[in-house]
Amino acid sequence: MWCYRGGSISAEPRINDRIRVPEVRLVGPSGEQVGIVPLAKALELAQEYDLDLVEVAATARPPVCKLMDYGKFKYESAMKAREARKNQAHTVIKEMKLRPKIDPHDYDTKKGHVVRFLKQGDKVKITIMFRGREQSRPELGFRLLQRLASDVEELGFIESNPKQDGRNMIMVLGPHKKKTEAMAGPGPGPPPSGRPRRWRRRTGRRG
């Protein structure tokens, strides 16, 4: 026995009078199986329910059509797609390199970039690069990293404590705000209040 189990619908399925077949396998508004009916009959039922006739399986024989509010369906699909994009957001690790004896102006510039990255919901890998005799003063790098972490503590936290890595010292800052929250913007507007009549009544005997 054939059974419609829902599933995705193509971006722009044929609806109402765009459907050009003699008969369809009809699914009711609540998912109930109506059976194979002439297209004219299906369109009449759509008009009676004040719904659209939407082709949900064009390759089936006969094509499967469902009675639904297509405007509402498109709105809900847009909301689901937006949620899916949010769930697929991945945290990016940015990198910022500093020298242990960085001057105040450069420090403020670098800090500004770190602030921007954290606001975007990204992690930031801070690398202190030692050269020459600076390698004998690791405490300079440690203090600089601690200072930076303190300056941005409202936006991020120390995810990985400072550690020596060859000639460098590395620390990772994590954002308080999740990537999905940083990316979230205004959603689509409210569902359409009305649906224009997109099909014309077809003549034909019912039954």
Short mmCIF file of C-alpha atoms in Angstrom, two decimals:
data_model
loop_
_atom_site.label_atom_id
_atom_site.label_comp_id
_atom_site.label_asym_id
_atom_site.label_seq_id
_atom_site.Cartn_x
_atom_site.Cartn_y
_atom_site.Cartn_z
CA MET A 1 0.00 0.00 0.00
CA TRP A 2 1.36 3.38 -1.00
CA CYS A 3 1.81 5.84 1.84
CA TYR A 4 2.92 9.49 1.80
CA ARG A 5 5.34 10.10 4.67
CA GLY A 6 6.04 13.75 4.17
CA GLY A 7 9.57 14.91 3.45
CA SER A 8 11.13 17.79 1.62
CA ILE A 9 9.36 19.61 -1.18
CA SER A 10 11.25 21.19 -4.06
CA ALA A 11 11.88 24.91 -3.80
CA GLU A 12 9.23 25.79 -6.36
CA PRO A 13 6.78 22.93 -6.79
CA ARG A 14 3.94 23.18 -9.25
CA ILE A 15 0.77 24.39 -7.59
CA ASN A 16 -2.88 24.72 -8.52
CA ASP A 17 -3.44 25.41 -12.23
CA ARG A 18 0.27 24.92 -12.97
CA ILE A 19 -0.26 21.20 -12.49
CA ARG A 20 -0.84 19.65 -15.93
CA VAL A 21 -1.84 16.02 -15.47
CA PRO A 22 -5.20 14.29 -15.84
CA GLU A 23 -5.23 12.78 -12.36
CA VAL A 24 -3.26 12.90 -9.10
CA ARG A 25 -2.82 10.86 -5.96
CA LEU A 26 -4.27 13.23 -3.37
CA VAL A 27 -3.18 13.70 0.24
CA GLY A 28 -5.52 15.66 2.50
CA PRO A 29 -4.63 18.64 4.73
CA SER A 30 -3.90 16.38 7.71
CA GLY A 31 -1.93 13.80 5.73
CA GLU A 32 -4.85 11.46 5.17
CA GLN A 33 -4.93 9.46 1.94
CA VAL A 34 -7.73 10.56 -0.36
CA GLY A 35 -6.64 8.37 -3.26
CA ILE A 36 -6.34 8.85 -7.00
CA VAL A 37 -8.71 11.54 -8.22
CA PRO A 38 -9.10 13.61 -11.40
CA LEU A 39 -7.18 16.87 -11.31
CA ALA A 40 -10.41 18.86 -11.58
CA LYS A 41 -11.72 17.09 -8.47
CA ALA A 42 -8.52 17.85 -6.54
CA LEU A 43 -8.70 21.52 -7.49
CA GLU A 44 -12.33 21.69 -6.40
CA LEU A 45 -11.41 20.22 -3.02
CA ALA A 46 -8.60 22.75 -2.68
CA GLN A 47 -11.10 25.53 -3.30
CA GLU A 48 -13.54 24.10 -0.77
CA TYR A 49 -10.83 23.95 1.91
CA ASP A 50 -9.47 27.36 0.86
CA LEU A 51 -6.07 25.74 0.38
CA ASP A 52 -3.58 25.19 -2.42
CA LEU A 53 -3.02 22.01 -4.37
CA VAL A 54 0.75 21.41 -4.24
CA GLU A 55 2.62 18.76 -6.21
CA VAL A 56 4.92 17.08 -3.69
CA ALA A 57 6.11 14.10 -5.76
CA ALA A 58 6.21 15.02 -9.44
CA THR A 59 7.95 11.81 -10.56
CA ALA A 60 5.37 9.49 -9.03
CA ARG A 61 2.75 7.92 -11.31
CA PRO A 62 0.36 9.56 -10.92
CA PRO A 63 2.02 12.61 -9.29
CA VAL A 64 1.34 13.05 -5.59
CA CYS A 65 -0.36 16.30 -4.57
CA LYS A 66 -1.20 17.62 -1.13
CA LEU A 67 -3.75 20.14 0.07
CA MET A 68 -1.96 22.82 2.08
CA ASP A 69 -1.59 26.54 2.70
CA TYR A 70 1.40 27.10 0.42
CA GLY A 71 2.12 30.60 1.75
CA LYS A 72 2.32 29.27 5.29
CA PHE A 73 4.44 26.33 4.11
CA LYS A 74 6.99 28.64 2.47
CA TYR A 75 7.21 30.78 5.61
CA GLU A 76 7.77 27.75 7.84
CA SER A 77 10.36 26.39 5.39
CA ALA A 78 12.27 29.68 5.55
CA MET A 79 12.28 29.50 9.36
CA LYS A 80 13.55 25.91 9.31
CA ALA A 81 16.28 26.80 6.82
CA ARG A 82 17.37 29.69 9.03
CA GLU A 83 17.56 27.41 12.07
CA ALA A 84 19.57 24.87 10.07
CA ARG A 85 22.07 27.56 9.07
CA LYS A 86 22.42 28.60 12.69
CA ASN A 87 23.04 25.02 13.79
CA GLN A 88 25.68 24.58 11.09
CA ALA A 89 27.67 27.62 12.21
CA HIS A 90 31.21 26.67 13.14
CA THR A 91 33.49 28.56 15.48
CA VAL A 92 36.51 29.94 13.63
CA ILE A 93 39.90 30.30 15.29
CA LYS A 94 41.46 33.63 14.44
CA GLU A 95 45.10 34.37 15.16
CA MET A 96 46.74 37.50 16.48
CA LYS A 97 50.54 37.86 16.79
CA LEU A 98 52.25 40.24 19.20
CA ARG A 99 55.79 41.05 20.27
CA PRO A 100 56.59 41.05 24.01
CA LYS A 101 57.73 44.70 23.85
CA ILE A 102 54.84 45.94 21.72
CA ASP A 103 54.25 49.72 21.81
CA PRO A 104 50.95 51.07 23.24
CA HIS A 105 49.49 52.10 19.88
CA ASP A 106 50.11 48.71 18.30
CA TYR A 107 48.74 47.01 21.38
CA ASP A 108 45.49 48.96 21.17
CA THR A 109 45.18 48.10 17.48
CA LYS A 110 45.75 44.41 18.09
CA LYS A 111 43.37 44.42 21.03
CA GLY A 112 40.72 46.02 18.81
CA HIS A 113 40.99 43.11 16.40
CA VAL A 114 40.68 40.62 19.25
CA VAL A 115 37.57 42.42 20.49
CA ARG A 116 36.02 42.26 17.03
CA PHE A 117 36.76 38.56 16.68
CA LEU A 118 35.25 37.75 20.08
CA LYS A 119 32.14 39.80 19.28
CA GLN A 120 31.74 37.69 16.14
CA GLY A 121 31.75 34.58 18.30
CA ASP A 122 35.19 33.41 17.13
CA LYS A 123 38.04 32.01 19.20
CA VAL A 124 41.33 33.88 19.10
CA LYS A 125 44.78 32.32 19.27
CA ILE A 126 47.21 34.86 20.70
CA THR A 127 50.84 34.26 19.81
CA ILE A 128 53.71 36.12 21.47
CA MET A 129 56.81 35.97 19.26
CA PHE A 130 60.18 36.13 21.02
CA ARG A 131 63.36 37.12 19.24
CA GLY A 132 66.97 37.04 20.32
CA ARG A 133 67.44 37.86 23.99
CA GLU A 134 63.67 38.16 24.48
CA GLN A 135 63.62 34.37 24.70
CA SER A 136 65.26 34.62 28.12
CA ARG A 137 62.34 36.77 29.38
CA PRO A 138 59.24 34.59 29.00
CA GLU A 139 57.60 36.47 31.85
CA LEU A 140 57.23 39.47 29.51
CA GLY A 141 55.03 37.42 27.19
CA PHE A 142 53.10 35.91 30.05
CA ARG A 143 52.29 39.32 31.54
CA LEU A 144 51.23 40.64 28.13
CA LEU A 145 48.86 37.74 27.61
CA GLN A 146 47.39 38.17 31.07
CA ARG A 147 46.91 41.87 30.42
CA LEU A 148 45.11 41.22 27.13
CA ALA A 149 42.87 38.58 28.70
CA SER A 150 41.95 41.05 31.43
CA ASP A 151 41.22 43.81 28.93
CA VAL A 152 38.72 41.67 27.01
CA GLU A 153 37.28 39.63 29.88
CA GLU A 154 33.77 41.00 29.25
CA LEU A 155 33.80 39.40 25.79
CA GLY A 156 35.97 36.33 26.23
CA PHE A 157 37.73 33.98 28.62
CA ILE A 158 41.00 32.08 28.68
CA GLU A 159 40.22 28.76 27.05
CA SER A 160 43.84 27.61 26.87
CA ASN A 161 46.33 29.01 29.37
CA PRO A 162 49.61 30.56 28.16
CA LYS A 163 52.20 27.94 27.25
CA GLN A 164 55.62 28.03 25.65
CA ASP A 165 55.82 26.65 22.10
CA GLY A 166 59.40 26.88 20.87
CA ARG A 167 60.19 30.57 20.42
CA ASN A 168 56.56 31.51 20.89
CA MET A 169 54.08 31.65 23.74
CA ILE A 170 50.47 30.82 22.93
CA MET A 171 47.13 31.44 24.60
CA VAL A 172 43.61 30.83 23.27
CA LEU A 173 40.67 33.07 24.13
CA GLY A 174 37.13 31.79 23.77
CA PRO A 175 34.08 34.04 23.25
CA HIS A 176 31.32 34.28 25.85
CA LYS A 177 28.85 34.66 22.98
CA LYS A 178 28.23 31.59 20.88
CA LYS A 179 28.78 31.75 17.14
CA THR A 180 25.11 31.10 16.49
CA GLU A 181 24.11 34.01 18.72
CA ALA A 182 26.57 36.33 17.01
CA MET A 183 25.24 35.34 13.58
CA ALA A 184 21.58 35.57 14.52
CA GLY A 185 19.83 38.39 12.77
CA PRO A 186 16.23 39.44 12.30
CA GLY A 187 14.17 36.56 11.03
CA PRO A 188 11.70 36.61 8.19
CA GLY A 189 8.61 38.71 8.66
CA PRO A 190 5.29 37.37 9.89
CA PRO A 191 3.36 34.93 7.72
CA PRO A 192 1.42 36.55 4.89
CA SER A 193 -1.96 37.75 6.09
CA GLY A 194 -3.63 36.80 2.87
CA ARG A 195 -2.94 34.55 -0.09
CA PRO A 196 -3.77 35.76 -3.58
CA ARG A 197 -5.95 33.46 -5.57
CA ARG A 198 -3.44 31.73 -7.83
CA TRP A 199 -5.67 29.28 -9.61
CA ARG A 200 -8.88 29.40 -11.49
CA ARG A 201 -11.73 27.03 -10.92
CA ARG A 202 -11.77 24.21 -13.43
CA THR A 203 -14.99 22.86 -14.74
CA GLY A 204 -15.73 19.20 -14.49
CA ARG A 205 -18.03 16.76 -12.84
CA ARG A 206 -17.38 15.81 -9.28
CA GLY A 207 -17.37 12.26 -8.21
#
